XYZ file of C-alpha atoms in Angstrom:
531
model
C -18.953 -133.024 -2.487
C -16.294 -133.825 -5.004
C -13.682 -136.451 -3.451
C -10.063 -136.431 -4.276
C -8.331 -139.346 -5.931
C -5.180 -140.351 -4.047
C -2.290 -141.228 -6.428
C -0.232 -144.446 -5.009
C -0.343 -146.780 -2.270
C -0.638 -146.410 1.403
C 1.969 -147.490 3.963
C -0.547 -149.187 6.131
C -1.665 -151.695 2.534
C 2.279 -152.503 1.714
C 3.083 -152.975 5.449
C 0.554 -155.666 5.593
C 1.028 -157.029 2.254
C 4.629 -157.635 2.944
C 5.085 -158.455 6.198
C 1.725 -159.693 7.849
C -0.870 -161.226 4.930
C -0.184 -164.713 5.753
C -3.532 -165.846 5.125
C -3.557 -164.720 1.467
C -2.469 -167.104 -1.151
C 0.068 -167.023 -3.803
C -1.964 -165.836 -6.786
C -3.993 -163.247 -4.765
C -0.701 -161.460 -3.564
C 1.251 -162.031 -7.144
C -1.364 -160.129 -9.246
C -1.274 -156.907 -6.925
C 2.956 -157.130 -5.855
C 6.107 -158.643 -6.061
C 6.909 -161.685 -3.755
C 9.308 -161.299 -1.070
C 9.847 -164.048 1.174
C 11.263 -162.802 5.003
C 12.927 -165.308 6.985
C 12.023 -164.466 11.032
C 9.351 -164.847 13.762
C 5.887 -164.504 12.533
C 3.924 -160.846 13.469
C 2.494 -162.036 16.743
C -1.279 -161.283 16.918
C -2.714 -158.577 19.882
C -6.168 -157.316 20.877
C -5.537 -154.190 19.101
C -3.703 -156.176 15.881
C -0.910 -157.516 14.591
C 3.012 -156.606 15.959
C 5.720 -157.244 13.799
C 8.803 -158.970 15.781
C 11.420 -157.408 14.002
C 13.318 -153.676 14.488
C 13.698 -153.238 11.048
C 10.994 -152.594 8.063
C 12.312 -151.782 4.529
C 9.576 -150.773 1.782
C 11.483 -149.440 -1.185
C 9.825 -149.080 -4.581
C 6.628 -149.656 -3.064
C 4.668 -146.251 -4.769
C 4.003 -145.158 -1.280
C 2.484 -141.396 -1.572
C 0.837 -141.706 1.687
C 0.048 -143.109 5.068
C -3.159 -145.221 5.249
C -4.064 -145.972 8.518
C -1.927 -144.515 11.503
C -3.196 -146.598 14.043
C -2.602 -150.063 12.346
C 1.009 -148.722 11.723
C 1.660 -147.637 15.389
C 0.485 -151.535 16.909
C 2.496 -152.953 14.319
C 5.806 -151.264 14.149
C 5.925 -150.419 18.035
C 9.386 -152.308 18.341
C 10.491 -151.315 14.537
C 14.054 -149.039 15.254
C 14.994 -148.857 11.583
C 12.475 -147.406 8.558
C 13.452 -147.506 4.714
C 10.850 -145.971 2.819
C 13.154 -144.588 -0.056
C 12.368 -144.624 -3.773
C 8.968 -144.551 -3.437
C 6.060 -141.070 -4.006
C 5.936 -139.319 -0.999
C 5.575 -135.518 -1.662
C 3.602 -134.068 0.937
C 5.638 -133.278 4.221
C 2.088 -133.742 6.119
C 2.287 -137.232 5.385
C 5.611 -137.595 6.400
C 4.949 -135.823 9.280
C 2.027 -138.320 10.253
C 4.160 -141.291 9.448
C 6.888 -139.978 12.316
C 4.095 -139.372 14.669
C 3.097 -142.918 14.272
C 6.534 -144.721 14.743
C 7.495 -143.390 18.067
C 10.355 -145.837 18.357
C 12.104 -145.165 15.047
C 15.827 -143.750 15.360
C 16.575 -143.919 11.688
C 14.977 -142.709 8.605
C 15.745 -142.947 4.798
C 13.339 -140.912 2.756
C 15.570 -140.707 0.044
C 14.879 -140.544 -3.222
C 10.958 -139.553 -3.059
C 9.736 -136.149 -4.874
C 9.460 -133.946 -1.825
C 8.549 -130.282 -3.483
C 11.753 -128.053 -3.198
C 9.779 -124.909 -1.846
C 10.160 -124.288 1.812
C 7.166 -126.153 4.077
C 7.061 -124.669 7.964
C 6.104 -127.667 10.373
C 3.940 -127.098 12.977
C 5.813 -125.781 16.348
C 3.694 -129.205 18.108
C 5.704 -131.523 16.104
C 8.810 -132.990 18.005
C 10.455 -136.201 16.869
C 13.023 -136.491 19.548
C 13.648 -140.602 18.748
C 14.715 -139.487 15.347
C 18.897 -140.109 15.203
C 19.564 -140.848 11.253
C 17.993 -139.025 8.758
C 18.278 -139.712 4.746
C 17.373 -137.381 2.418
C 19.486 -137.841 -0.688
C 18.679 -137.525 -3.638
C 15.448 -135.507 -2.567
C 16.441 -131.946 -3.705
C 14.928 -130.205 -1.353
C 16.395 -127.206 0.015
C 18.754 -126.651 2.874
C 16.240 -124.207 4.088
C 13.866 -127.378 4.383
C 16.278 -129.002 5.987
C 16.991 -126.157 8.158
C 12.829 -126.500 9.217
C 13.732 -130.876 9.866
C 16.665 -130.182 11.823
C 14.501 -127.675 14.285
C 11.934 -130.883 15.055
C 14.901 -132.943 15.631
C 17.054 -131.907 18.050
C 18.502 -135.147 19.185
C 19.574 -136.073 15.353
C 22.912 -137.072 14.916
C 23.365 -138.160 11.190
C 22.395 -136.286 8.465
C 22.712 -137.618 4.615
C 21.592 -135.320 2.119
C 23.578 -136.028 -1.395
C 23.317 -135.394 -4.449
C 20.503 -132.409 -3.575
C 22.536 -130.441 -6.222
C 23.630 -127.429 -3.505
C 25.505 -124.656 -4.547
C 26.346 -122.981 -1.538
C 25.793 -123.463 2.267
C 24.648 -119.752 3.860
C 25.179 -118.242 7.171
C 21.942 -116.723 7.605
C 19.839 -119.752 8.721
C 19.679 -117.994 12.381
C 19.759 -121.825 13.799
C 22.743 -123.845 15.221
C 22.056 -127.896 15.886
C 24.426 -129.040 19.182
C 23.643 -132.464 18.354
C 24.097 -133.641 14.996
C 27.825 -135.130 14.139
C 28.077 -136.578 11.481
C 27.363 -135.370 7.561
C 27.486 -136.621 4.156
C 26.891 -133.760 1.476
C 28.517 -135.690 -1.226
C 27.994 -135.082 -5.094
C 26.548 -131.435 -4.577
C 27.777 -128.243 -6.435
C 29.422 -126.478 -3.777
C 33.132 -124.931 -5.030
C 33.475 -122.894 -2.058
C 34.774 -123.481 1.166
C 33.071 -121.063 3.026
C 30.257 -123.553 2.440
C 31.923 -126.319 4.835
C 32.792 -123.264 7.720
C 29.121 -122.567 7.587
C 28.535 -125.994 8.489
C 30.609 -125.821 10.741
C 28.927 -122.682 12.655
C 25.471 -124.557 12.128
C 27.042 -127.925 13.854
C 29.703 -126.869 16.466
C 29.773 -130.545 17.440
C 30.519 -131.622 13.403
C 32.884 -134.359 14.111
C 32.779 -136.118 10.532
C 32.284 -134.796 7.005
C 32.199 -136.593 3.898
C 32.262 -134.299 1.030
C 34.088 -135.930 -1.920
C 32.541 -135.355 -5.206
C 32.159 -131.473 -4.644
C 33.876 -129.257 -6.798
C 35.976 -127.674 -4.175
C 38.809 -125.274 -5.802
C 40.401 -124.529 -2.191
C 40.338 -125.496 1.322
C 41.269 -122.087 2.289
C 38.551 -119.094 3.297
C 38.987 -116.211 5.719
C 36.978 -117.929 8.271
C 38.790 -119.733 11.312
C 38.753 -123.400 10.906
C 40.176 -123.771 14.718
C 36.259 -121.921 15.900
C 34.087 -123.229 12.797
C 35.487 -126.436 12.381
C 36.790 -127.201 16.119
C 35.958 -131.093 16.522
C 36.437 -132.387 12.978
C 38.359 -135.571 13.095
C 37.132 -137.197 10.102
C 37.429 -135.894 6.373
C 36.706 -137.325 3.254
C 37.529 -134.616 -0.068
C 38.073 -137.403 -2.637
C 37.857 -135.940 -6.289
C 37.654 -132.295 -5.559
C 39.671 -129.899 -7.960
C 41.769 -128.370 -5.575
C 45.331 -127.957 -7.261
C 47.968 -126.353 -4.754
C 49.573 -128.151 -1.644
C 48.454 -125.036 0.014
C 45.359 -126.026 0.605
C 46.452 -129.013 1.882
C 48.522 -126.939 3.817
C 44.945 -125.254 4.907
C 43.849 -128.613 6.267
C 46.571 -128.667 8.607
C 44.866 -125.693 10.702
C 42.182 -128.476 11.365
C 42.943 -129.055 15.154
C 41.453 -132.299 15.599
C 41.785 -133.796 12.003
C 43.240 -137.013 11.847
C 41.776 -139.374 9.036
C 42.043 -137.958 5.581
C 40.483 -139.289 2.497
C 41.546 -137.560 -0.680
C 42.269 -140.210 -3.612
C 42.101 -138.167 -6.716
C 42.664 -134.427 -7.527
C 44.318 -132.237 -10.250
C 46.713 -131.588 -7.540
C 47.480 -135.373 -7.356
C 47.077 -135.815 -10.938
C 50.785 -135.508 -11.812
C 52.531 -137.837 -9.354
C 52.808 -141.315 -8.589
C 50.349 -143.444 -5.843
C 53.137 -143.846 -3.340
C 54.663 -139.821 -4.037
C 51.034 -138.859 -3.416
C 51.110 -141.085 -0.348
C 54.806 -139.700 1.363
C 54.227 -136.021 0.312
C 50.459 -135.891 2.057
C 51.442 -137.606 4.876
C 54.641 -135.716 5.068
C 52.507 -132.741 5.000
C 49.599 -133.857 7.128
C 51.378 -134.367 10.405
C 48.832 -135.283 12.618
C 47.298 -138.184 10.193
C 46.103 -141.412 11.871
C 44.407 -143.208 8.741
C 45.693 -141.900 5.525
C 42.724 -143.350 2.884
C 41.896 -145.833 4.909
C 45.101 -147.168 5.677
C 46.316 -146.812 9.050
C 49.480 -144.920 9.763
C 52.096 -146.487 12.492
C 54.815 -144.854 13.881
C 57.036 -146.554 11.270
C 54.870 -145.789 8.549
C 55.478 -142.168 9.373
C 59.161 -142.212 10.027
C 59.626 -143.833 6.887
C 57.623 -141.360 4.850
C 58.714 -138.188 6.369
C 62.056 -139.317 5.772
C 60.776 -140.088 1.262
C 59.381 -136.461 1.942
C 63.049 -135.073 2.778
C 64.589 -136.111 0.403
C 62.115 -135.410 -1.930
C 62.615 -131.790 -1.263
C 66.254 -132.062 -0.692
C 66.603 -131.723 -4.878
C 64.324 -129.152 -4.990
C 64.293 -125.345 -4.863
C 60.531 -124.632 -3.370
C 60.825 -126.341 -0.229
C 57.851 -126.028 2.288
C 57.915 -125.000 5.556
C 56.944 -128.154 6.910
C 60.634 -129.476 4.723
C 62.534 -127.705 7.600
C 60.628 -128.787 10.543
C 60.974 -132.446 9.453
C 64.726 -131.639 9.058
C 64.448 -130.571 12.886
C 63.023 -133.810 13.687
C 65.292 -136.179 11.121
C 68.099 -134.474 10.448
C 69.800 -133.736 7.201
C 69.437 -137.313 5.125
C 71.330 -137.654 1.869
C 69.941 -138.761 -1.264
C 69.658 -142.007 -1.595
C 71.768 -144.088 -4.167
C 70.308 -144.308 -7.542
C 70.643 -147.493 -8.595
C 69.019 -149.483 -11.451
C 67.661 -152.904 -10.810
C 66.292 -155.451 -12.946
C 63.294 -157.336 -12.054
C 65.456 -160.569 -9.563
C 62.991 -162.887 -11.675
C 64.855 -162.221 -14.945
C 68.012 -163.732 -15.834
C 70.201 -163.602 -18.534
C 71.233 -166.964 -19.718
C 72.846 -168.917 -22.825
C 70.556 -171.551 -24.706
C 73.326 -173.934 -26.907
C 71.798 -176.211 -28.970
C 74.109 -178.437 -32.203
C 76.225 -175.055 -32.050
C 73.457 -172.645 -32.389
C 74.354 -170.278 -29.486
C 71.134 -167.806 -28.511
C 71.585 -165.250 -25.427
C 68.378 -164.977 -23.702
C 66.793 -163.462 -20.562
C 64.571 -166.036 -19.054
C 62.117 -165.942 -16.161
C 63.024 -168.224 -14.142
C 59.371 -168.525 -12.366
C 58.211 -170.617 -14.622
C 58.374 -174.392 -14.338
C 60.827 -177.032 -16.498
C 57.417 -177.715 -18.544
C 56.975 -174.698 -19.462
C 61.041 -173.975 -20.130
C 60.845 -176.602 -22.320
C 58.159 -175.787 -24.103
C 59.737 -172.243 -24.799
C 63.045 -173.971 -25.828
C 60.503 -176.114 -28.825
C 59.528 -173.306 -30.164
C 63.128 -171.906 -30.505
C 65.250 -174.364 -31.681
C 62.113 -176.293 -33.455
C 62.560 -179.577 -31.764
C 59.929 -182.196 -31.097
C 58.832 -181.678 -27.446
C 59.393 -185.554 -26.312
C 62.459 -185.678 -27.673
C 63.927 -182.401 -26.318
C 66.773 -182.746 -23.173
C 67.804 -179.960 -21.424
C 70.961 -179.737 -19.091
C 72.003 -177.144 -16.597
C 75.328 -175.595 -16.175
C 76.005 -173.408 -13.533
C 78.678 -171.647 -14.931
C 80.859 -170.563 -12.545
C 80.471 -174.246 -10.732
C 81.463 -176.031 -13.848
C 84.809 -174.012 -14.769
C 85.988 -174.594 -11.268
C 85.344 -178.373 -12.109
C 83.154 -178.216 -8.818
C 79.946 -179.373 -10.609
C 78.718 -180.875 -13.492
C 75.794 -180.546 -16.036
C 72.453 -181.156 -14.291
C 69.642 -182.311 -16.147
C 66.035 -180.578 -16.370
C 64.035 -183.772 -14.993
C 60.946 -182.895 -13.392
C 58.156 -180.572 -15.424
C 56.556 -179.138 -12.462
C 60.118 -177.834 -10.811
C 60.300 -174.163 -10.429
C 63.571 -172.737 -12.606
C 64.538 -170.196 -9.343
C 65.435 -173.423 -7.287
C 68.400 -174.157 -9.189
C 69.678 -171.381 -8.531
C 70.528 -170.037 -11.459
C 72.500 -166.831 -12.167
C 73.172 -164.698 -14.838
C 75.835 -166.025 -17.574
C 74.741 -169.623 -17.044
C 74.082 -172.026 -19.767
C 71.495 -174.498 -20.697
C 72.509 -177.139 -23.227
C 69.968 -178.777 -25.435
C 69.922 -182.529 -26.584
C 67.923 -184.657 -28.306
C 66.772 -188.438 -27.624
C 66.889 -191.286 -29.891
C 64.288 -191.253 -32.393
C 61.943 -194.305 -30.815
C 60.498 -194.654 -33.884
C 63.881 -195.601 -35.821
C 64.991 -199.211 -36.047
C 67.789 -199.941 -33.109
C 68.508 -203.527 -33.930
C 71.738 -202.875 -36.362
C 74.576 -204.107 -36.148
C 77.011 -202.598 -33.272
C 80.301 -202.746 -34.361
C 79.085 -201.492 -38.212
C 77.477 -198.402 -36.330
C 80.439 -197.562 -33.665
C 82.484 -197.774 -37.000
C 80.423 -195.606 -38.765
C 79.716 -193.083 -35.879
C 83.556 -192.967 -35.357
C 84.649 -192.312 -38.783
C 81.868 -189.084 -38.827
C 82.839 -187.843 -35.951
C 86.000 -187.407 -37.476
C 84.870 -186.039 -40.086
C 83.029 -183.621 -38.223
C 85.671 -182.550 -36.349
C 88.272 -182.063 -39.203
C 85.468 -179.539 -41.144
C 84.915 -177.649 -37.920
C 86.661 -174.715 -37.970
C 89.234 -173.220 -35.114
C 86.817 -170.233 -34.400
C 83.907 -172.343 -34.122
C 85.632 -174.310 -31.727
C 86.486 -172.229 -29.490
C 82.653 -171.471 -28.810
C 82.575 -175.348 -28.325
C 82.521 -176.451 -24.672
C 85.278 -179.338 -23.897
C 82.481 -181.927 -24.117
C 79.790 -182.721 -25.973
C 76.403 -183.678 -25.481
C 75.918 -186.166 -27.903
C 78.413 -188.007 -25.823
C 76.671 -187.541 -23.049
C 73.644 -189.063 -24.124
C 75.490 -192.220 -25.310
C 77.984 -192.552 -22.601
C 77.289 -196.425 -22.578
C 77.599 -196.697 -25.938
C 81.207 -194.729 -26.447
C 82.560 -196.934 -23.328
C 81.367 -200.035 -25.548
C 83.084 -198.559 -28.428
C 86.233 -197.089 -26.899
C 87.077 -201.035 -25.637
C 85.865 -202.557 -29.287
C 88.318 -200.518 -30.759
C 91.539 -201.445 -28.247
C 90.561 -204.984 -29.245
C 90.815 -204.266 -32.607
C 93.914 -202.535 -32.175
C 95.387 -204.878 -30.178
C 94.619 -207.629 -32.918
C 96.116 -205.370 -35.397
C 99.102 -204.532 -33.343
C 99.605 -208.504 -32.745
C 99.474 -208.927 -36.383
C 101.955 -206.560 -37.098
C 104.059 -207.659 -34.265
C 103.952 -211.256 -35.767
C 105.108 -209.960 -39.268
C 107.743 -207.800 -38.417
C 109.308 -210.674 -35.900
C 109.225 -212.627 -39.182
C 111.595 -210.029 -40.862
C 113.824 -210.168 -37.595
C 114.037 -213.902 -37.943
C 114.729 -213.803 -41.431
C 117.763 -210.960 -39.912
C 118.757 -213.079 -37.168
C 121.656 -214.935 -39.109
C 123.125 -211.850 -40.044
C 125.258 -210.225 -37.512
C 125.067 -206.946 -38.593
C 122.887 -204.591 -36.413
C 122.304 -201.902 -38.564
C 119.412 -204.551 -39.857
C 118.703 -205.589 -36.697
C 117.916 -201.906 -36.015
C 116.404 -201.042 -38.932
C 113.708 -203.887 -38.591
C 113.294 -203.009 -34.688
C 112.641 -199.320 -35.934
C 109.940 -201.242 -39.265
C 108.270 -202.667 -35.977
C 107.761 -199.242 -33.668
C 106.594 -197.508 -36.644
C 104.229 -199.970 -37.282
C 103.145 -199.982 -33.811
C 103.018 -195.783 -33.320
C 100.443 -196.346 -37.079
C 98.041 -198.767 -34.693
């Protein structure tokens, strides 16, 4: 008798190794497995073996092919609720069948991902698994006619995932209709038609959610009646199809009980922006609740209806549903067109030694970092660099002053600055430079080049000039110092020349003519208007 070699592990040996082989040690289980460590109650120990306390047992990448022993598995996952088994070498529906028989308790499934064959298998008429309410089979690639044969031993199912199973087309001739099951997912298949979805409908009257993106669906329309096929559908998900005319979503309209829509990308969406693809499916789609997962209030869709209006209003193909939102809105004008720059931006004059630049700054950025851009304009040593702020129209109505730039970390928005205002750029005294001179040398000095200065400056340059300067600014102390120096100087040279001219007068005084006596008074005025 020849005896045939079984290909992969059982269920009963990786139950056991991973969730009750406590006893074993480290290197015994490491040479045979990976480690996982669980973090619950211990499997509690029985007459007829060991129970696992938990509802939920997940062996994925195991190389399960088949069962082991059914009667260890039954005792130990009586309480288990929840089975993953997927990505692992089951390929023989008799095993699978066994397995179910042995977890009476389990309501959900996922076989996905295991090499099932893709021929049809009939299942005996004795097998029931009425528990059964989730059921995984993607990436299986079985048929739907295999499917068709689950569905018949599971009449109580109400989930059904079987994606990327590479369908073309969903038939009508499966003689077999499933009251139960609600809920599908059928995403990344083949299927471009959507007679497809009506015949799921027909198989699952009670079809309440399908999610279906990643087909290539040209149309939502067919000849069947989406009010009888398609009666309880509230939930819809078509993202990435290649549908292309609003007439199909026009199609999904006819959906009596749709009210969540998921539909992100499609070459009918292609062309317009995220909010126009918002306000023109909404506008069309007027019984939306959740619009890709956002929810839609009763503002929301006000607001959008209205953006669909006017939309339209410019346009010569108006919709139907343009009209009956007229109806409900009213005729609404086009709104203004008006072009506004980013509030953040400003336009704003940078003066700096009579280099003039006119900049747009953003004013969200701190006095730091101002500053910083002001160094690398004007080339001037960061720690020496002063800034002042004049608020423009504040300053010519002599209500305000220059403010200085103090603090680094201030935000340039809470001086409120406006377009047309100026910032005026000073430096400090060089610390590094020797400020022990002499005073009255340097006022001297200083006074006579400001002179200069101001007789080689020419008209048209002053009249870019504000009616201050900076520089004065800076040494406000300094020019008060000077400014009384120099009326003592004058004075002393106004004394002097008082003193000599009253010496000509004397000299006059025995004359009695006053034409001298004039002409000396007039020496002395002169003298004095000079000083």
């Amino acid at each position: 008798m020849t005896t045939i070699e079984v290909v992969g592990r059982s269920f009963s040996d990786a139950l056991y190794e991973r969730y009750c082989d406590f006893d074993s040690t480290f290197d015994e289980l490491k040479n045979d497995c990976d480690i996982f460590f669980f973090v619950g109650p211990l499997p509690k120990k029985t007459e007829t073996g060991l129970v696992l306390n938990t509802s939920t047992v997940v062996l994925t990448d195991e190389r399960i092919s088949h069962v082991g022993d059914p009667h260890a598995i039954e005792t130990a996952c009586s309480q288990v609720e929840l089975l993953d088994i997927s990505s692992n070498a089951f390929s023989n529906w008799h095993e699978i069948s066994l397995l179910l028989s042995s977890l009476p308790h389990v309501k959900t499934i996922n076989l996905s991902f295991n090499p099932f064959p893709s021929h049809l298998h009939i299942l005996s008429d004795k097998i029931q698994w009425p528990n059964l309410n989730t059921l995984c089979l993607n990436g299986s690639y079985i048929s739907f006619e295999m499917i068709i044969e689950i569905l018949k031993k599971t009449l109580n199912l109400e989930e059904l995932q079987i994606c990327s199973n590479n369908y073309t087309i969903i038939s009508s001739d499966y003689n077999f209709i499933h009251n139960n099951l609600k809920r599908i997912y059928i995403s990344n298949n083949n299927l471009t038609d959507w007679k497809s979805i009506c015949h799921l409908g027909f198989l699952f009257p009670r079809l309440e959610t399908l999610i279906a993106s990643d087909n290539p669906l040209k149309s939502f329309r067919s000849d069947d009646d989406v009010t009888i096929c398609l009666l309880n559908l509230h939930t819809l998900s078509v993202d990435r199809v290649q549908v292309s005319e609003w007439n199909d979503i026009v199609a999904l309209t006819k959906l009596p009980c749709l009210h969540a829509l998921r539909i992100y990308s499609a070459p009918l969406l292609k062309s317009y922006q995220k909010d126009e693809r918002f306000f023109l499916l909404l506008g069309y789609m007027k019984n939306l609740k959740k619009l890709n997962g956002s929810d839609i209030t009763a503002n929301e869709r006000e607001t959008n209806e209205r953006r669909f209006i006017r939309y339209y209003s410019q346009r010569d193909d108006k919709p139907q549903r343009y009209f009956d939102l007229i109806e409900k809105h009213g005729n609404l004008k086009p709104l203004v067109d008006i072009q506004i720059h980013a509030p953040y931006l400003i336009q704003v004059r940078l003066i700096y030694n009579q280099i003039i630049y006119d900049k747009e700054i953003d004013i969200r950025q701190t006095v730091q970092q101002f500053k910083k851009y002001l160094q690398e304009i004007f080339q001037i040593p960061l720690n020496r660099l002063r800034v002042f702020y004049i608020d423009d129209v504040a300053f010519n109505m002599g209500i305000c002053g220059p403010e200085e730039l103090k603090y680094p970390q201030r935000l340039l928005h809470t001086y409120n600055i406006h377009d047309g205002d100026q910032f005026h750029v000073d430096l400090k005294p060089d610390p590094f430079k020797s400020q022990h001179s002499n005073r009255t040398v340097d006022i001297t000095r200083n006074t006579h080049e400001k002179k200069l200065t101001n007789n080689s400056t020419s008209s048209e340059d002053d009249k870019k000039l504000l009616p201050f300067s900076f520089d004065s600014l800076q040494n406000l102390s300094n020019q008060i110092d000077t400014n009384i120096l120099q009326s003592f100087i004058q004075l002393d040279q106004f004394y002097s020349s008082i003193d000599k001219n009253s010496q000509i007068l004397k000299q006059n005084s025995n004359n009695d003519d006053d034409d001298d006596l004039l002409s000396a008074a007039a020496v002395v005025c002169t003298q004095m208007k000079k000083n």
